[in-house]
Structure formats: structure tokens, C-alpha cells
Amino acid sequence: MRIDLHIHSTASDGSLSPSALVWAARTGGLDIIAVADHDTVSGIAEAKAASQDRVHVIPAVEFSTTHDCGEVHILGYFIDPAYPDLLAYTLDAVEKRRERVRGMLARLAPYGITVTLDEVVQLAQPGTRMLGRPHVARALVQRGFVQSVGEAFDRFLGDSAPAFLPTEMITPRNAIELIHSAGGFAVWAHPRLSTLEREVDRFVDWGLNGLECYRPNAGAADIRYIEELCRKHGLMITGGSDWHGAWQGKLGDFYVNGADVEALLDAGGI
Ligand code: AMP
Ligand code: ZN
Ligand code: FE
Ligand code: FE
């Protein structure tokens, strides 16, 4: 069984619509995928409808959370996408992310870069709910201000670059609680080892259920470290590609096996 537990669609900053994603997963030989868009569940219904039970779609979400030490991404698996508090959160997040993009665009103006929020929205893919830095980066490319998305991040939008603004929407603790009340399991996405080492006890106290371990290009030593931490704390191990589009390779080239992520699949009743 081939599984990818971390994929983005055009509901956030992925390049394929949820139904195209399901098709690409099938073509790429995947049996189970989790559609885990940033701060939204708006792609899940379309992905489920397109899957026709040929690809199993796990409903998921990836929360951008604000922690003392910076941004931490928390994945929620097997959440109920119709859970009212979750929907209310995502509606609020749409507005907050729009305001953040507006703020980043204002920070670009002194560099002679004049792009409006409307232009970013118009240049984004149809169906995009949740705006983020990749949409701004693509707009800068399309308007000819930079040559590539990479250059946009390097010069303007990266974490230490001049136009960057953090997302400030929810704490890890509240995200874990929201995931639980929506019936799901909370997993720390692509943890940085130094942060993980320092913070894991607190996150476990807050009810964290797992750690994302298997990723494209993950080092063997890092994998061993996270596996050991999961054993020690009774956490579930997950893995996924964090695929956003073709520039990251072909969907399905990276996958985990059922045995690798058995605890999560069991927890979700698969
Ligand atoms: P945001 O949630 O708006 O802060 O955007 C984060 C997203 O930007 C990530 O999920 C990646 O898809 C993308 N991203 C972050 N850093 C880079 C980079 N250096 N080059 C290209 N894309 C990036
Ligand atoms: Zn992303
Ligand atoms: Fe992430
Ligand atoms: Fe992601």
C-alpha cells in the first residue's frame, strides 16, 4: 500500500485542484492520500467526491500556529470537515491571511513593487481560499518583478526577508484542542529537531498525538531520532511529501507504507 499523508491543493497554495490531485495520486500509484491544506478544509469534499473509492482520501488540515519560538505547523488527521468550530476558524483564517498578504504587499511598495490584493487573487488558481506567500511570489513572477518563485522568497518573502509578516492566528495548544474537538489527531509537521527536543514534552502535555517523520530528503539520523522520540512518548509516526506541485517532482514518487504509519491508520479506522 502506498500512502502520502501530506499534500496541498488549490484550496491553499497547491497547484492542482482537489479533483486533479486525486487523479494525479491515482496515476502516481498512491492508495491513500491526506489532503492537508493550510488552515482550510475547503478542498476535502471535492477530493472525496473525485476519489470514487479508488484512492482513499483522509480529511486533514495543516494549521499554521504561533509558538514562543516561531511558527509551528500542526497537522490534523481524520477531522470532521463540517465541525462548526473548525469551519468558523477557517473563515476567520481566510480574512487574517488576506490581511497578512495586504500587509506584505505594503512592505513591497518601497521596493517599487506595486501589486494589489485583487491582482494576487486574480492571478491565483480558481478555487483558492487561503492566500499565502506562494500566491504573492507567483504574482511577482507573473508581473515580472522577479524571475522565479525562489527569487521572490530569497529577496522579499522568506522568513528573514524584508516583506515577510508572520501568520498570527492560533497557538499550538489551541490548534491541538480544536483538532481533538473536531474528532481528529494532531501531528507536528516537519519538526525542526532543535525545537522538537526543547518543546516535545509541552506539546505532549497539550495532547499532541504524533510526529511527522518520513519526508522526501529526510536524513537517516533525523528519522531515527524522531522514531525514538515517538516510542518514548507513545506518539504516532506519520510521513508525507508536503507536495504542492510538479516542481517538487511527481506525486507518488515519495510514499510511506501501511506498516510505517499503522497507528494513525488504525486510529482513523482504516
Ligand atoms: P505561508 O503559509 O503563507 O507562510 O507560506 C508557506 C508556504 O510557502 C510553504 O508551505 C511553502 O509552500 C512555501 N514556501 C516557503 N518557503 C519557500 C521558499 N523558500 N521557496 C518556495 N516556496 C516556499
Ligand atoms: Zn504550502
Ligand atoms: Fe508546513
Ligand atoms: Fe505543508
Short mmCIF file of C-alpha atoms and ligand atoms in Angstrom, two decimals:
data_model
loop_
_atom_site.label_atom_id
_atom_site.label_comp_id
_atom_site.label_asym_id
_atom_site.label_seq_id
_atom_site.Cartn_x
_atom_site.Cartn_y
_atom_site.Cartn_z
CA MET A 1 0.00 0.00 0.00
CA ARG A 2 1.36 3.44 -0.98
CA ILE A 3 0.44 6.35 1.22
CA ASP A 4 1.10 10.12 1.23
CA LEU A 5 -0.20 11.90 4.32
CA HIS A 6 0.69 15.48 3.45
CA ILE A 7 -0.50 17.06 0.18
CA HIS A 8 -1.71 20.57 -0.69
CA SER A 9 -4.38 21.54 -3.23
CA THR A 10 -5.53 24.83 -4.73
CA ALA A 11 -7.72 25.25 -1.65
CA SER A 12 -4.48 26.67 -0.23
CA ASP A 13 -1.18 27.00 -2.06
CA GLY A 14 -1.02 23.77 -4.09
CA SER A 15 -1.09 23.87 -7.87
CA LEU A 16 -3.70 21.15 -8.54
CA SER A 17 -7.40 21.31 -7.75
CA PRO A 18 -8.58 18.68 -5.25
CA SER A 19 -10.03 16.50 -8.03
CA ALA A 20 -6.91 16.85 -10.20
CA LEU A 21 -4.88 15.91 -7.13
CA VAL A 22 -6.84 12.69 -6.70
CA TRP A 23 -6.27 11.88 -10.36
CA ALA A 24 -2.53 12.60 -10.04
CA ALA A 25 -2.38 10.41 -6.91
CA ARG A 26 -4.04 7.55 -8.75
CA THR A 27 -1.74 7.94 -11.75
CA GLY A 28 1.22 8.06 -9.36
CA GLY A 29 0.20 4.76 -7.74
CA LEU A 30 -0.96 6.10 -4.37
CA ASP A 31 -3.68 4.20 -2.48
CA ILE A 32 -4.25 6.61 0.41
CA ILE A 33 -3.73 10.37 0.50
CA ALA A 34 -4.38 13.06 3.07
CA VAL A 35 -5.41 16.41 1.63
CA ALA A 36 -3.88 18.76 4.20
CA ASP A 37 -4.32 22.35 3.10
CA HIS A 38 -3.07 25.31 5.11
CA ASP A 39 -5.77 26.41 7.58
CA THR A 40 -8.68 25.23 5.43
CA VAL A 41 -10.76 22.12 4.83
CA SER A 42 -12.49 23.54 1.76
CA GLY A 43 -10.80 21.09 -0.66
CA ILE A 44 -11.80 17.90 1.10
CA ALA A 45 -15.34 17.46 -0.23
CA GLU A 46 -14.20 17.78 -3.85
CA ALA A 47 -11.30 15.37 -3.30
CA LYS A 48 -13.61 12.81 -1.67
CA ALA A 49 -16.16 13.13 -4.47
CA ALA A 50 -13.44 12.68 -7.11
CA SER A 51 -11.87 9.69 -5.37
CA GLN A 52 -14.77 7.30 -6.06
CA ASP A 53 -13.14 4.96 -3.54
CA ARG A 54 -10.22 4.26 -5.89
CA VAL A 55 -7.98 6.46 -3.77
CA HIS A 56 -8.79 6.74 -0.09
CA VAL A 57 -8.89 10.42 0.93
CA ILE A 58 -8.17 11.16 4.58
CA PRO A 59 -9.65 14.52 5.63
CA ALA A 60 -6.87 16.67 7.03
CA VAL A 61 -5.70 20.22 7.65
CA GLU A 62 -2.34 21.89 8.36
CA PHE A 63 -2.58 24.69 10.91
CA SER A 64 -0.01 27.48 10.90
CA THR A 65 0.42 28.04 14.63
CA THR A 66 2.33 30.70 16.52
CA HIS A 67 4.58 29.44 19.28
CA ASP A 68 7.13 31.23 21.52
CA CYS A 69 9.92 30.11 19.22
CA GLY A 70 8.19 30.92 15.94
CA GLU A 71 5.79 29.20 13.57
CA VAL A 72 4.96 25.54 14.09
CA HIS A 73 2.76 23.58 11.68
CA ILE A 74 0.28 21.16 13.22
CA LEU A 75 -1.49 18.62 11.03
CA GLY A 76 -4.97 17.42 11.95
CA TYR A 77 -5.96 14.00 10.59
CA PHE A 78 -9.44 12.45 10.38
CA ILE A 79 -11.05 15.73 11.38
CA ASP A 80 -14.74 16.23 10.63
CA PRO A 81 -14.60 18.93 7.93
CA ALA A 82 -18.12 20.03 8.84
CA TYR A 83 -17.35 20.60 12.53
CA PRO A 84 -18.75 24.10 13.21
CA ASP A 85 -15.87 25.46 15.33
CA LEU A 86 -13.39 24.29 12.70
CA LEU A 87 -15.37 25.96 9.92
CA ALA A 88 -15.63 29.15 11.95
CA TYR A 89 -11.88 29.07 12.49
CA THR A 90 -11.15 28.66 8.78
CA LEU A 91 -13.49 31.52 7.84
CA ASP A 92 -11.63 33.78 10.24
CA ALA A 93 -8.30 32.50 8.91
CA VAL A 94 -9.27 33.44 5.34
CA GLU A 95 -9.66 37.05 6.47
CA LYS A 96 -6.49 37.05 8.58
CA ARG A 97 -4.43 35.63 5.74
CA ARG A 98 -5.86 38.21 3.31
CA GLU A 99 -4.89 40.97 5.73
CA ARG A 100 -1.41 39.47 6.09
CA VAL A 101 -0.97 39.45 2.31
CA ARG A 102 -2.17 43.05 2.20
CA GLY A 103 0.48 43.88 4.81
CA MET A 104 3.23 42.09 2.87
CA LEU A 105 2.22 43.92 -0.32
CA ALA A 106 2.52 47.22 1.56
CA ARG A 107 6.04 46.20 2.58
CA LEU A 108 6.91 45.56 -1.06
CA ALA A 109 5.90 49.06 -2.19
CA PRO A 110 9.18 50.73 -1.07
CA TYR A 111 10.97 48.38 -3.48
CA GLY A 112 8.89 49.72 -6.38
CA ILE A 113 6.72 46.60 -6.37
CA THR A 114 3.13 47.65 -6.76
CA VAL A 115 0.77 44.69 -6.72
CA THR A 116 -2.72 44.84 -5.25
CA LEU A 117 -4.53 42.19 -3.27
CA ASP A 118 -7.07 41.93 -6.10
CA GLU A 119 -4.27 41.15 -8.54
CA VAL A 120 -2.90 38.42 -6.26
CA VAL A 121 -6.38 36.91 -6.03
CA GLN A 122 -6.93 37.15 -9.80
CA LEU A 123 -3.57 35.52 -10.54
CA ALA A 124 -4.21 32.68 -8.05
CA GLN A 125 -5.79 29.44 -9.22
CA PRO A 126 -9.60 29.23 -9.29
CA GLY A 127 -10.88 27.80 -6.02
CA THR A 128 -8.08 29.24 -3.89
CA ARG A 129 -9.44 30.03 -0.45
CA MET A 130 -6.39 30.55 1.66
CA LEU A 131 -3.84 33.07 0.46
CA GLY A 132 -0.20 32.73 1.39
CA ARG A 133 3.28 33.72 0.40
CA PRO A 134 3.38 31.41 -2.64
CA HIS A 135 0.48 33.33 -4.20
CA VAL A 136 2.34 36.60 -3.67
CA ALA A 137 5.52 35.05 -5.07
CA ARG A 138 3.72 33.80 -8.19
CA ALA A 139 2.11 37.23 -8.69
CA LEU A 140 5.57 38.86 -8.52
CA VAL A 141 6.83 36.42 -11.16
CA GLN A 142 3.83 36.97 -13.44
CA ARG A 143 4.17 40.73 -13.16
CA GLY A 144 7.88 40.48 -14.00
CA PHE A 145 9.25 41.86 -10.72
CA VAL A 146 11.29 38.68 -10.15
CA GLN A 147 12.38 35.79 -12.36
CA SER A 148 11.23 32.95 -10.13
CA VAL A 149 9.31 31.99 -7.01
CA GLY A 150 12.66 31.14 -5.41
CA GLU A 151 13.95 34.65 -6.08
CA ALA A 152 10.74 36.14 -4.61
CA PHE A 153 11.30 34.19 -1.38
CA ASP A 154 15.05 34.89 -1.26
CA ARG A 155 14.74 38.63 -1.79
CA PHE A 156 11.38 39.53 -0.27
CA LEU A 157 9.18 36.84 1.28
CA GLY A 158 11.40 34.36 3.10
CA ASP A 159 11.26 34.17 6.91
CA SER A 160 14.10 36.68 7.30
CA ALA A 161 13.33 38.77 4.20
CA PRO A 162 12.06 42.37 4.35
CA ALA A 163 8.44 41.89 3.24
CA PHE A 164 7.77 38.87 5.48
CA LEU A 165 4.98 39.01 8.02
CA PRO A 166 4.24 36.04 10.30
CA THR A 167 0.85 34.36 10.42
CA GLU A 168 -0.63 35.10 13.82
CA MET A 169 -3.74 33.01 14.13
CA ILE A 170 -3.67 30.24 16.73
CA THR A 171 -1.35 28.72 19.32
CA PRO A 172 -0.21 25.09 19.03
CA ARG A 173 -2.13 24.24 22.18
CA ASN A 174 -5.40 25.65 20.83
CA ALA A 175 -4.83 24.01 17.45
CA ILE A 176 -4.39 20.62 19.14
CA GLU A 177 -7.60 21.21 21.11
CA LEU A 178 -9.51 22.24 18.00
CA ILE A 179 -8.30 19.15 16.13
CA HIS A 180 -9.40 16.93 19.02
CA SER A 181 -12.81 18.53 19.29
CA ALA A 182 -13.23 18.04 15.53
CA GLY A 183 -12.61 14.32 16.13
CA GLY A 184 -9.07 14.26 14.78
CA PHE A 185 -5.46 13.52 15.72
CA ALA A 186 -2.80 16.19 15.98
CA VAL A 187 0.63 15.70 14.42
CA TRP A 188 3.59 18.07 14.46
CA ALA A 189 4.53 18.64 10.81
CA HIS A 190 8.17 18.73 9.64
CA PRO A 191 9.50 19.44 13.15
CA ARG A 192 12.84 21.20 13.43
CA LEU A 193 14.92 18.95 15.67
CA SER A 194 16.26 21.69 17.93
CA THR A 195 12.72 22.97 18.61
CA LEU A 196 11.37 19.46 18.94
CA GLU A 197 13.95 18.49 21.52
CA ARG A 198 13.16 21.52 23.65
CA GLU A 199 9.37 21.56 23.28
CA VAL A 200 8.17 18.00 22.83
CA ASP A 201 7.24 17.48 26.50
CA ARG A 202 4.99 20.53 26.50
CA PHE A 203 3.32 19.54 23.23
CA VAL A 204 2.71 16.03 24.59
CA ASP A 205 1.13 17.58 27.69
CA TRP A 206 -1.15 19.55 25.39
CA GLY A 207 -2.30 16.29 23.78
CA LEU A 208 -0.11 16.00 20.68
CA ASN A 209 -0.71 12.60 19.05
CA GLY A 210 2.17 12.24 16.63
CA LEU A 211 5.22 13.49 14.80
CA GLU A 212 5.76 13.69 11.06
CA CYS A 213 8.91 11.69 10.47
CA TYR A 214 9.17 10.39 6.92
CA ARG A 215 9.63 13.12 4.32
CA PRO A 216 11.45 13.42 0.99
CA ASN A 217 15.15 14.03 1.70
CA ALA A 218 14.85 13.38 5.45
CA GLY A 219 18.21 12.29 6.83
CA ALA A 220 18.61 8.82 8.36
CA ALA A 221 19.81 10.25 11.68
CA ASP A 222 16.83 12.61 11.91
CA ILE A 223 14.44 9.76 11.15
CA ARG A 224 15.98 7.60 13.88
CA TYR A 225 15.76 10.47 16.35
CA ILE A 226 12.06 11.10 15.67
CA GLU A 227 11.23 7.38 15.69
CA GLU A 228 12.89 7.08 19.09
CA LEU A 229 11.04 10.11 20.42
CA CYS A 230 7.74 8.62 19.25
CA ARG A 231 8.50 5.37 21.03
CA LYS A 232 9.46 7.21 24.19
CA HIS A 233 6.32 9.37 24.30
CA GLY A 234 3.86 6.91 22.77
CA LEU A 235 3.35 9.15 19.74
CA MET A 236 2.21 8.05 16.31
CA ILE A 237 4.65 8.29 13.40
CA THR A 238 3.48 9.80 10.13
CA GLY A 239 5.00 10.76 6.81
CA GLY A 240 4.21 12.68 3.66
CA SER A 241 5.64 14.58 0.75
CA ASP A 242 4.29 18.10 1.50
CA TRP A 243 3.69 18.18 -2.24
CA HIS A 244 2.48 21.47 -3.75
CA GLY A 245 3.15 20.97 -7.44
CA ALA A 246 5.18 19.46 -10.26
CA TRP A 247 8.32 21.42 -9.37
CA GLN A 248 8.65 19.07 -6.38
CA GLY A 249 8.65 16.00 -8.64
CA LYS A 250 5.89 13.55 -9.48
CA LEU A 251 3.16 12.86 -6.93
CA GLY A 252 3.58 9.24 -5.81
CA ASP A 253 7.36 9.11 -6.22
CA PHE A 254 7.54 9.58 -2.46
CA TYR A 255 5.31 7.38 -0.33
CA VAL A 256 5.18 5.59 3.00
CA ASN A 257 3.94 2.04 3.55
CA GLY A 258 0.97 0.97 5.64
CA ALA A 259 3.25 -0.55 8.25
CA ASP A 260 5.15 2.75 8.65
CA VAL A 261 2.03 4.68 9.69
CA GLU A 262 -0.08 1.84 11.03
CA ALA A 263 -1.01 3.55 14.31
CA LEU A 264 -2.60 6.53 12.55
CA LEU A 265 -4.45 4.37 10.05
CA ASP A 266 -5.74 2.22 12.94
CA ALA A 267 -6.78 5.30 14.89
CA GLY A 268 -8.72 6.52 11.86
CA GLY A 269 -10.38 3.16 11.33
CA ILE A 270 -8.67 2.34 8.02
P1 AMP B 1 2.70 30.85 4.31
O1 AMP B 1 1.81 29.80 4.92
O2 AMP B 1 1.92 31.92 3.62
O3 AMP B 1 3.72 31.40 5.27
O4 AMP B 1 3.51 30.13 3.14
C1 AMP B 1 4.25 28.98 3.46
C2 AMP B 1 4.42 28.17 2.20
O5 AMP B 1 5.32 28.86 1.33
C3 AMP B 1 5.04 26.80 2.41
O6 AMP B 1 4.08 25.83 2.70
C4 AMP B 1 5.68 26.54 1.08
O7 AMP B 1 4.70 26.06 0.19
C5 AMP B 1 6.08 27.93 0.59
N1 AMP B 1 7.49 28.27 0.80
C6 AMP B 1 8.11 28.57 1.96
N2 AMP B 1 9.40 28.89 1.77
C7 AMP B 1 9.62 28.79 0.43
C8 AMP B 1 10.75 29.01 -0.44
N3 AMP B 1 11.94 29.41 0.06
N4 AMP B 1 10.59 28.80 -1.76
C9 AMP B 1 9.40 28.43 -2.26
N5 AMP B 1 8.29 28.21 -1.51
C10 AMP B 1 8.40 28.39 -0.19
ZN ZN B 2 2.26 25.40 1.48
FE FE B 3 4.09 23.05 6.65
FE FE B 4 2.50 21.54 4.12
#
